[in-house]
Coordinates of C-alpha atoms and ligand atoms in Angstrom, one line a residue:
M13 CA 20.1 -2.6 -36.4
S14 CA 17.2 -1.3 -34.2
D15 CA 18.0 -0.4 -30.7
F16 CA 15.4 -0.2 -28.0
K17 CA 15.8 1.3 -24.6
I18 CA 14.4 -0.9 -21.9
A19 CA 14.0 0.3 -18.3
I20 CA 14.5 -2.6 -15.9
L21 CA 13.1 -2.1 -12.5
P22 CA 13.9 -5.3 -10.4
G23 CA 12.1 -4.0 -7.3
D24 CA 12.0 -6.1 -4.1
G25 CA 12.5 -9.7 -3.0
T26 CA 12.1 -12.4 -5.6
G27 CA 11.4 -9.6 -8.1
R28 CA 15.1 -9.1 -8.3
E29 CA 15.7 -12.8 -9.0
V30 CA 13.1 -13.2 -11.8
A31 CA 14.3 -9.9 -13.4
I32 CA 17.7 -11.6 -14.0
E33 CA 15.8 -14.2 -16.1
A34 CA 13.9 -11.6 -18.0
T35 CA 17.1 -9.8 -18.8
R36 CA 18.6 -13.1 -19.9
I37 CA 16.0 -13.3 -22.6
L38 CA 16.8 -9.8 -23.8
D39 CA 20.5 -10.8 -23.9
V40 CA 19.8 -13.9 -26.0
V41 CA 17.8 -12.0 -28.5
Q42 CA 20.5 -9.3 -28.7
S43 CA 23.2 -11.9 -29.3
K44 CA 21.4 -13.8 -32.0
T45 CA 19.6 -11.0 -34.0
N46 CA 20.1 -7.4 -35.2
Y47 CA 18.1 -6.1 -32.3
G48 CA 20.0 -4.3 -29.6
F49 CA 18.7 -3.4 -26.1
E50 CA 20.0 -0.6 -24.0
K51 CA 19.1 -1.6 -20.5
I52 CA 18.5 1.2 -18.0
S53 CA 18.5 -0.3 -14.5
I54 CA 16.4 1.5 -11.9
P55 CA 16.6 0.5 -8.3
C56 CA 13.2 0.9 -6.6
G57 CA 10.7 -0.5 -4.2
G58 CA 10.1 -1.0 -0.4
Q59 CA 13.6 -2.2 0.4
H60 CA 15.1 0.7 -1.5
Y61 CA 12.8 3.1 0.4
K62 CA 14.0 1.6 3.7
E63 CA 17.6 2.0 2.7
T64 CA 17.5 5.4 1.0
G65 CA 14.3 7.1 2.1
E66 CA 13.1 7.2 -1.5
E67 CA 10.9 4.8 -3.5
W68 CA 13.1 5.4 -6.5
A69 CA 15.6 8.1 -7.3
E70 CA 14.3 11.4 -8.4
G71 CA 14.0 11.5 -12.2
S72 CA 13.2 7.8 -12.5
F73 CA 9.6 8.3 -13.5
E74 CA 10.8 10.7 -16.2
I75 CA 13.3 8.2 -17.5
C76 CA 10.4 5.6 -17.9
R77 CA 8.2 8.2 -19.5
D78 CA 10.6 10.1 -21.8
E79 CA 13.5 7.7 -22.6
A80 CA 12.4 4.1 -22.3
D81 CA 10.7 2.3 -25.3
A82 CA 9.3 -0.3 -22.8
I83 CA 9.5 -1.0 -19.1
Y84 CA 9.9 -4.2 -17.1
L85 CA 9.1 -4.4 -13.4
G86 CA 10.0 -7.4 -11.2
A87 CA 7.9 -7.0 -8.0
I88 CA 7.2 -4.4 -5.3
G89 CA 6.7 -5.0 -1.6
Y90 CA 9.0 -5.3 1.4
P91 CA 8.0 -6.4 4.9
G92 CA 7.1 -3.3 7.0
A93 CA 7.9 -0.8 4.3
R94 CA 5.2 1.8 4.5
L95 CA 5.2 5.5 3.7
P96 CA 4.3 8.0 6.5
N97 CA 0.8 8.3 5.1
G98 CA 0.4 4.4 5.4
D99 CA 0.6 3.7 1.6
L100 CA 2.7 0.8 0.3
A101 CA 6.3 1.9 -0.1
G102 CA 7.1 1.5 -3.8
G103 CA 3.6 2.3 -4.8
S104 CA 4.7 5.3 -6.8
V105 CA 6.6 2.9 -9.0
I106 CA 3.8 0.4 -9.8
L107 CA 0.7 2.5 -9.2
G108 CA 2.4 5.8 -10.1
M109 CA 3.3 4.4 -13.5
R110 CA -0.1 2.9 -14.1
S111 CA -1.8 6.2 -13.5
G112 CA 1.0 8.7 -14.5
L113 CA 1.6 6.9 -17.9
D114 CA -2.1 6.4 -18.5
L115 CA -1.7 2.6 -18.8
Y116 CA -5.4 2.0 -18.9
A117 CA -5.5 -1.7 -19.6
N118 CA -3.9 -4.4 -17.4
V119 CA -3.6 -7.3 -19.9
R120 CA -3.5 -10.7 -18.2
P121 CA -3.3 -13.8 -20.3
I122 CA -4.5 -17.0 -18.6
K123 CA -3.2 -20.1 -20.4
L124 CA -2.5 -23.6 -19.2
Y125 CA 0.5 -25.1 -20.9
E126 CA 1.1 -28.8 -21.5
G127 CA 3.0 -30.3 -18.6
V128 CA 1.7 -27.9 -16.0
P129 CA -0.8 -29.1 -13.3
H130 CA -3.4 -26.5 -12.5
K131 CA -4.0 -25.9 -8.9
V132 CA -7.6 -26.8 -8.4
H133 CA -7.4 -29.8 -6.1
G134 CA -9.7 -32.6 -5.3
H135 CA -11.7 -35.1 -7.2
F136 CA -11.5 -33.3 -10.6
T137 CA -7.9 -32.4 -10.3
Q138 CA -6.9 -33.2 -13.8
I139 CA -10.1 -32.0 -15.4
W140 CA -8.6 -28.9 -17.0
K141 CA -6.4 -30.1 -19.7
P142 CA -3.9 -27.8 -21.6
G143 CA -5.8 -26.0 -24.3
M144 CA -9.0 -25.8 -22.2
V145 CA -7.7 -22.7 -20.4
D146 CA -6.7 -20.0 -22.8
M147 CA -8.2 -16.5 -22.2
T148 CA -7.1 -12.9 -21.8
V149 CA -8.5 -10.8 -19.0
L150 CA -8.3 -7.0 -19.5
R151 CA -8.5 -5.3 -16.2
E152 CA -9.2 -1.5 -16.1
N153 CA -6.1 0.0 -14.6
T154 CA -6.5 3.7 -14.0
E155 CA -9.7 4.2 -12.1
G156 CA -12.3 2.3 -10.1
L157 CA -11.7 1.4 -6.4
Y158 CA -8.0 2.2 -6.9
H159 CA -8.7 5.7 -8.0
S160 CA -7.4 7.7 -4.9
L161 CA -4.4 5.5 -4.4
L162 CA -3.5 5.7 -8.1
R163 CA -3.8 9.5 -8.0
R164 CA -1.7 9.8 -4.8
S165 CA 1.0 7.5 -6.3
A166 CA 1.1 9.4 -9.5
D167 CA 1.3 12.7 -7.7
R168 CA 4.3 11.4 -5.7
A169 CA 6.0 10.1 -8.8
L170 CA 5.6 13.4 -10.5
G171 CA 6.5 15.5 -7.4
R172 CA 3.0 17.0 -7.2
K173 CA 1.0 17.8 -4.1
E174 CA -0.8 14.7 -3.0
Y175 CA -4.4 14.2 -4.0
V176 CA -6.9 14.1 -1.1
P177 CA -10.4 12.8 -1.9
P178 CA -13.2 15.2 -1.0
E179 CA -14.6 15.0 2.5
M180 CA -18.0 13.3 2.6
T181 CA -20.5 12.5 5.2
F182 CA -22.4 9.2 5.2
P183 CA -25.9 9.4 6.7
G184 CA -26.4 6.6 9.2
L185 CA -22.7 6.0 10.0
D186 CA -21.2 7.4 13.2
G187 CA -17.6 7.8 14.4
E188 CA -14.6 7.4 12.2
V189 CA -15.4 6.3 8.6
A190 CA -12.9 5.2 6.0
Y191 CA -14.0 5.2 2.4
D192 CA -12.6 4.6 -1.1
P193 CA -14.5 6.3 -3.9
R194 CA -14.9 4.1 -6.9
P195 CA -15.3 6.4 -9.9
I196 CA -15.8 4.7 -13.2
S197 CA -15.9 6.9 -16.3
E198 CA -17.3 6.5 -19.8
K199 CA -14.0 7.3 -21.4
G200 CA -12.0 5.0 -19.2
T201 CA -14.4 2.1 -19.8
E202 CA -14.7 2.7 -23.5
R203 CA -11.0 2.6 -24.3
L204 CA -10.6 -0.6 -22.2
V205 CA -13.6 -2.3 -23.8
R206 CA -12.4 -1.3 -27.3
M207 CA -9.0 -2.8 -26.7
G208 CA -10.9 -6.0 -25.5
F209 CA -12.8 -6.2 -28.8
E210 CA -9.6 -5.7 -30.8
F211 CA -8.0 -8.5 -28.8
A212 CA -11.0 -10.8 -29.5
K213 CA -10.7 -10.1 -33.2
N214 CA -7.0 -11.3 -33.2
R215 CA -7.4 -14.4 -31.0
N216 CA -8.6 -17.8 -32.0
G217 CA -11.8 -17.8 -30.0
A218 CA -12.7 -19.7 -26.8
P219 CA -11.3 -23.3 -26.4
I220 CA -14.8 -24.8 -26.0
D221 CA -16.1 -23.8 -29.4
G222 CA -13.7 -21.6 -31.2
V223 CA -16.2 -18.7 -31.0
S224 CA -14.7 -15.2 -30.6
R225 CA -16.3 -14.1 -27.4
I226 CA -16.0 -11.2 -25.0
S227 CA -17.4 -11.3 -21.5
C228 CA -18.3 -8.1 -19.6
I229 CA -17.9 -8.9 -15.9
D230 CA -19.4 -6.4 -13.5
K231 CA -21.9 -6.0 -10.6
S232 CA -24.4 -3.9 -12.5
N233 CA -27.2 -5.4 -10.4
V234 CA -25.8 -3.3 -7.5
T235 CA -23.5 -0.4 -8.4
R236 CA -24.0 2.6 -10.6
G237 CA -20.4 2.5 -11.8
C238 CA -21.0 -1.0 -13.1
Q239 CA -24.2 0.0 -14.8
L240 CA -22.2 2.6 -16.7
F241 CA -19.5 0.0 -17.5
R242 CA -22.0 -2.4 -18.9
R243 CA -23.8 0.3 -20.9
V244 CA -20.6 1.4 -22.5
F245 CA -19.6 -2.2 -23.2
D246 CA -23.0 -2.8 -24.9
S247 CA -22.7 0.3 -27.0
V248 CA -19.2 -0.5 -28.2
S249 CA -20.3 -4.1 -29.0
T250 CA -22.6 -2.9 -31.8
E251 CA -19.4 -2.0 -33.8
Y252 CA -18.2 -5.6 -33.6
P253 CA -21.0 -7.8 -34.8
S254 CA -18.7 -10.8 -35.4
I255 CA -17.8 -11.1 -31.8
E256 CA -20.2 -12.9 -29.4
V257 CA -21.1 -10.9 -26.4
D258 CA -21.5 -12.3 -22.9
H259 CA -22.4 -10.7 -19.5
G260 CA -21.7 -11.9 -16.0
Y261 CA -21.8 -10.7 -12.5
I262 CA -18.4 -10.9 -10.7
D263 CA -19.7 -13.2 -8.0
A264 CA -21.2 -15.7 -10.4
F265 CA -18.2 -15.3 -12.7
M266 CA -16.0 -16.7 -9.9
Q267 CA -18.0 -19.9 -10.2
W268 CA -18.1 -20.1 -13.9
L269 CA -14.4 -19.3 -14.3
T270 CA -13.5 -22.3 -12.1
R271 CA -16.1 -24.6 -13.5
T272 CA -16.0 -23.8 -17.2
P273 CA -12.8 -21.8 -18.0
E274 CA -13.0 -23.2 -21.6
F275 CA -16.0 -20.9 -22.3
Y276 CA -13.9 -17.7 -21.9
D277 CA -11.9 -16.0 -24.6
V278 CA -11.6 -12.3 -23.7
V279 CA -12.9 -10.9 -20.4
V280 CA -13.1 -7.2 -19.5
A281 CA -13.6 -6.0 -15.9
S282 CA -13.2 -3.0 -13.7
N283 CA -10.0 -2.5 -11.7
M284 CA -10.6 -4.3 -8.4
F285 CA -12.7 -7.1 -9.9
G286 CA -10.0 -7.7 -12.4
D287 CA -7.4 -7.8 -9.7
I288 CA -9.3 -10.5 -7.8
A289 CA -10.4 -12.5 -10.8
T290 CA -6.9 -12.8 -12.2
D291 CA -5.5 -14.3 -9.0
L292 CA -8.2 -17.0 -9.3
G293 CA -7.3 -17.2 -13.0
A294 CA -3.7 -17.9 -12.0
V295 CA -4.8 -21.0 -10.2
L296 CA -6.2 -22.4 -13.5
Q297 CA -2.8 -21.9 -15.2
G298 CA -0.6 -23.5 -12.5
G299 CA -0.3 -20.7 -10.0
M300 CA 1.2 -17.2 -9.7
G301 CA 4.5 -18.4 -11.0
M302 CA 2.9 -18.7 -14.4
A303 CA 0.9 -15.4 -14.5
A304 CA 2.3 -12.7 -16.7
S305 CA 0.9 -9.2 -17.4
G306 CA 1.3 -6.0 -19.3
N307 CA 0.1 -2.5 -18.2
V308 CA -0.7 -1.0 -21.6
G309 CA -1.7 2.5 -22.8
D310 CA -1.6 4.2 -26.1
E311 CA 2.0 5.4 -25.8
H312 CA 3.7 3.5 -23.0
A313 CA 3.6 0.0 -21.4
F314 CA 5.2 -1.8 -18.6
F315 CA 5.4 -5.5 -18.1
E316 CA 5.4 -7.4 -14.8
P317 CA 4.8 -10.8 -13.4
V318 CA 1.4 -10.8 -11.5
H319 CA 3.0 -12.3 -8.4
G320 CA 4.4 -10.1 -5.7
S321 CA 7.9 -10.0 -4.1
A322 CA 7.3 -13.2 -2.1
P323 CA 9.7 -12.2 0.8
K324 CA 9.6 -15.6 2.4
H325 CA 11.1 -17.2 -0.8
A326 CA 13.6 -14.4 -1.5
G327 CA 17.3 -15.0 -1.8
Q328 CA 16.9 -18.7 -2.4
N329 CA 16.9 -18.8 -6.2
K330 CA 13.8 -21.0 -6.1
V331 CA 10.8 -19.2 -7.5
N332 CA 9.4 -19.8 -11.0
P333 CA 10.7 -17.3 -13.5
I334 CA 8.1 -18.1 -16.2
A335 CA 5.7 -15.3 -15.2
S336 CA 8.6 -12.9 -15.7
I337 CA 9.8 -14.5 -19.0
N338 CA 6.3 -14.4 -20.3
S339 CA 6.0 -10.8 -19.3
I340 CA 9.0 -10.1 -21.5
Q341 CA 7.3 -12.2 -24.2
M342 CA 4.4 -9.7 -24.0
M343 CA 6.8 -6.8 -24.2
F344 CA 8.3 -8.2 -27.5
D345 CA 4.8 -8.6 -29.0
W346 CA 3.8 -5.0 -27.9
L347 CA 7.0 -3.5 -29.2
G348 CA 6.7 -5.3 -32.5
R349 CA 3.1 -4.2 -33.1
K350 CA 3.8 -0.7 -32.0
H351 CA 6.8 -0.2 -34.3
G352 CA 5.6 -2.4 -37.1
E353 CA 8.5 -4.8 -36.6
E354 CA 7.2 -8.2 -37.6
D355 CA 10.4 -9.9 -36.5
L356 CA 9.8 -8.8 -32.9
V357 CA 6.3 -10.3 -33.0
N358 CA 7.8 -13.5 -34.4
I359 CA 10.4 -13.5 -31.5
A360 CA 7.5 -13.1 -29.1
T361 CA 5.9 -16.2 -30.6
M362 CA 9.3 -18.0 -30.3
I363 CA 9.5 -17.1 -26.6
D364 CA 6.1 -18.6 -26.1
Q365 CA 7.1 -21.8 -28.0
S366 CA 10.3 -22.0 -26.0
V367 CA 8.4 -21.9 -22.7
A368 CA 5.9 -24.5 -24.0
E369 CA 8.8 -26.8 -25.1
H370 CA 10.5 -26.4 -21.8
L371 CA 7.4 -27.3 -19.8
K372 CA 6.4 -30.2 -22.1
D373 CA 9.8 -31.7 -21.5
G374 CA 9.0 -31.4 -17.8
K375 CA 12.6 -32.1 -16.6
S376 CA 13.4 -28.8 -15.1
L377 CA 10.5 -27.4 -13.0
T378 CA 10.5 -25.2 -10.0
Y379 CA 9.0 -26.3 -6.7
D380 CA 5.6 -24.7 -7.4
L381 CA 5.2 -27.0 -10.4
G382 CA 6.3 -30.1 -8.5
G383 CA 10.0 -30.0 -9.4
T384 CA 13.3 -29.1 -7.7
A385 CA 15.0 -26.9 -10.3
T386 CA 16.2 -23.4 -9.4
C387 CA 14.9 -20.2 -10.8
S388 CA 18.1 -19.7 -12.8
Q389 CA 18.1 -23.3 -14.2
V390 CA 14.6 -22.8 -15.6
G391 CA 15.7 -19.4 -17.0
E392 CA 18.8 -20.9 -18.6
S393 CA 16.8 -23.8 -20.1
I394 CA 14.3 -21.5 -21.7
S395 CA 16.8 -19.1 -23.1
N396 CA 18.9 -22.0 -24.5
I397 CA 15.8 -23.3 -26.4
L398 CA 15.1 -19.7 -27.6
G399 CA 18.7 -19.3 -28.7
R400 CA 18.4 -22.5 -30.9
K401 CA 15.2 -21.2 -32.4
L402 CA 16.7 -17.8 -33.1
N403 CA 19.6 -19.4 -34.9
E404 CA 17.1 -20.5 -37.5
L405 CA 15.5 -17.0 -37.9
Ligands
LIG502 C1 -1.5 -6.7 -8.8 C2 -1.2 -6.4 -7.4 C3 -1.2 -4.9 -7.1 C4 -2.6 -4.5 -7.4 C5 -0.7 -4.5 -5.7 C6 0.7 -4.9 -5.5 C7 -0.8 -3.0 -5.5 O1 -2.0 -7.1 -6.6 O2 -0.8 -6.2 -9.7 O3 -2.4 -7.4 -9.1 O4 -3.5 -4.5 -6.5 O5 -2.9 -4.1 -8.5
LIG503 MG1 -3.3 -8.5 -7.6

């Protein structure tokens, strides 16, 4: 019997609803295997802030850091919930953990399952068939354009004095000037890029040709930070001669990602570029309801659907829980690899297969995929399929 402590942070809005479906998966695995999960529920987010004056209770960050084996987060964001300094209320949860737990890679798989229509409309609507979109984007998660917000959020989470970026003057600009420094470091880039090459080694290559390929997406024709990013990428690439190397500028990449997603296998990008590119990527996999992610460091990790709290859909049991379920799927894979527990990795594969079977069947889809099923109906269907698979383990 192996027990894992899992911190569950439902957060705001629909985050709370999809967290129930994530938990259902943990419960099914617990009931059918020798694995036990101690769930530590942590209320947090913008609504919690409005109700209590705190983004999360004091000591919550420490529970995530010192007690939890893995962390799940639903979504953060509540209408009008801002801190006195103007930052997003709940930011110390999502951004505080990214920075404070040194989760340097935001891992975002983009895969189109059979039975799911992608969301590129028009003449070529059905051009992207399942199997033609299957890549993983690794977004740098601790620096870049998010640097000062990440630092402030971690400082709040840790009860430290808030970081204030150095004052600067900008020749040629008069009056009030707002700016966000975008530091990109050699170390931060190297560890992300290295993880990207390791991912490429363990995947099956790009859909178009089966070649293991890694694409470095930057704007090195313009920014110094991107020049460093690309230089570090090129230098690490010499250690992985079996992996084909590709370069692209972020603006052109937006075209190629839409036109030929089957070319891409693993993509590495700096923080804000990765944020933007993965929302476009979600379109290719059927929308935000399908987009899962893991914020991963060497010691810790937290898993969250890429979508936000979607306040306008909250309380209606209607959103797609698959992004959330697939985030739990990533958690099983990560826990299994970290602890050398092959069964956990196999369970992760089974969760993926259960999602695939559910979608292929096509009978119970949420509104975003053209159906009328509820969030909980989809969650129940997938966990029932998983339960049957686990019986055979
Ligand atoms: C994401 C989100 C977050 C980000 C927001 C909620 C701070 O867009 O996870 O992609 O910008 O990183
Ligand atoms: Mg985003």
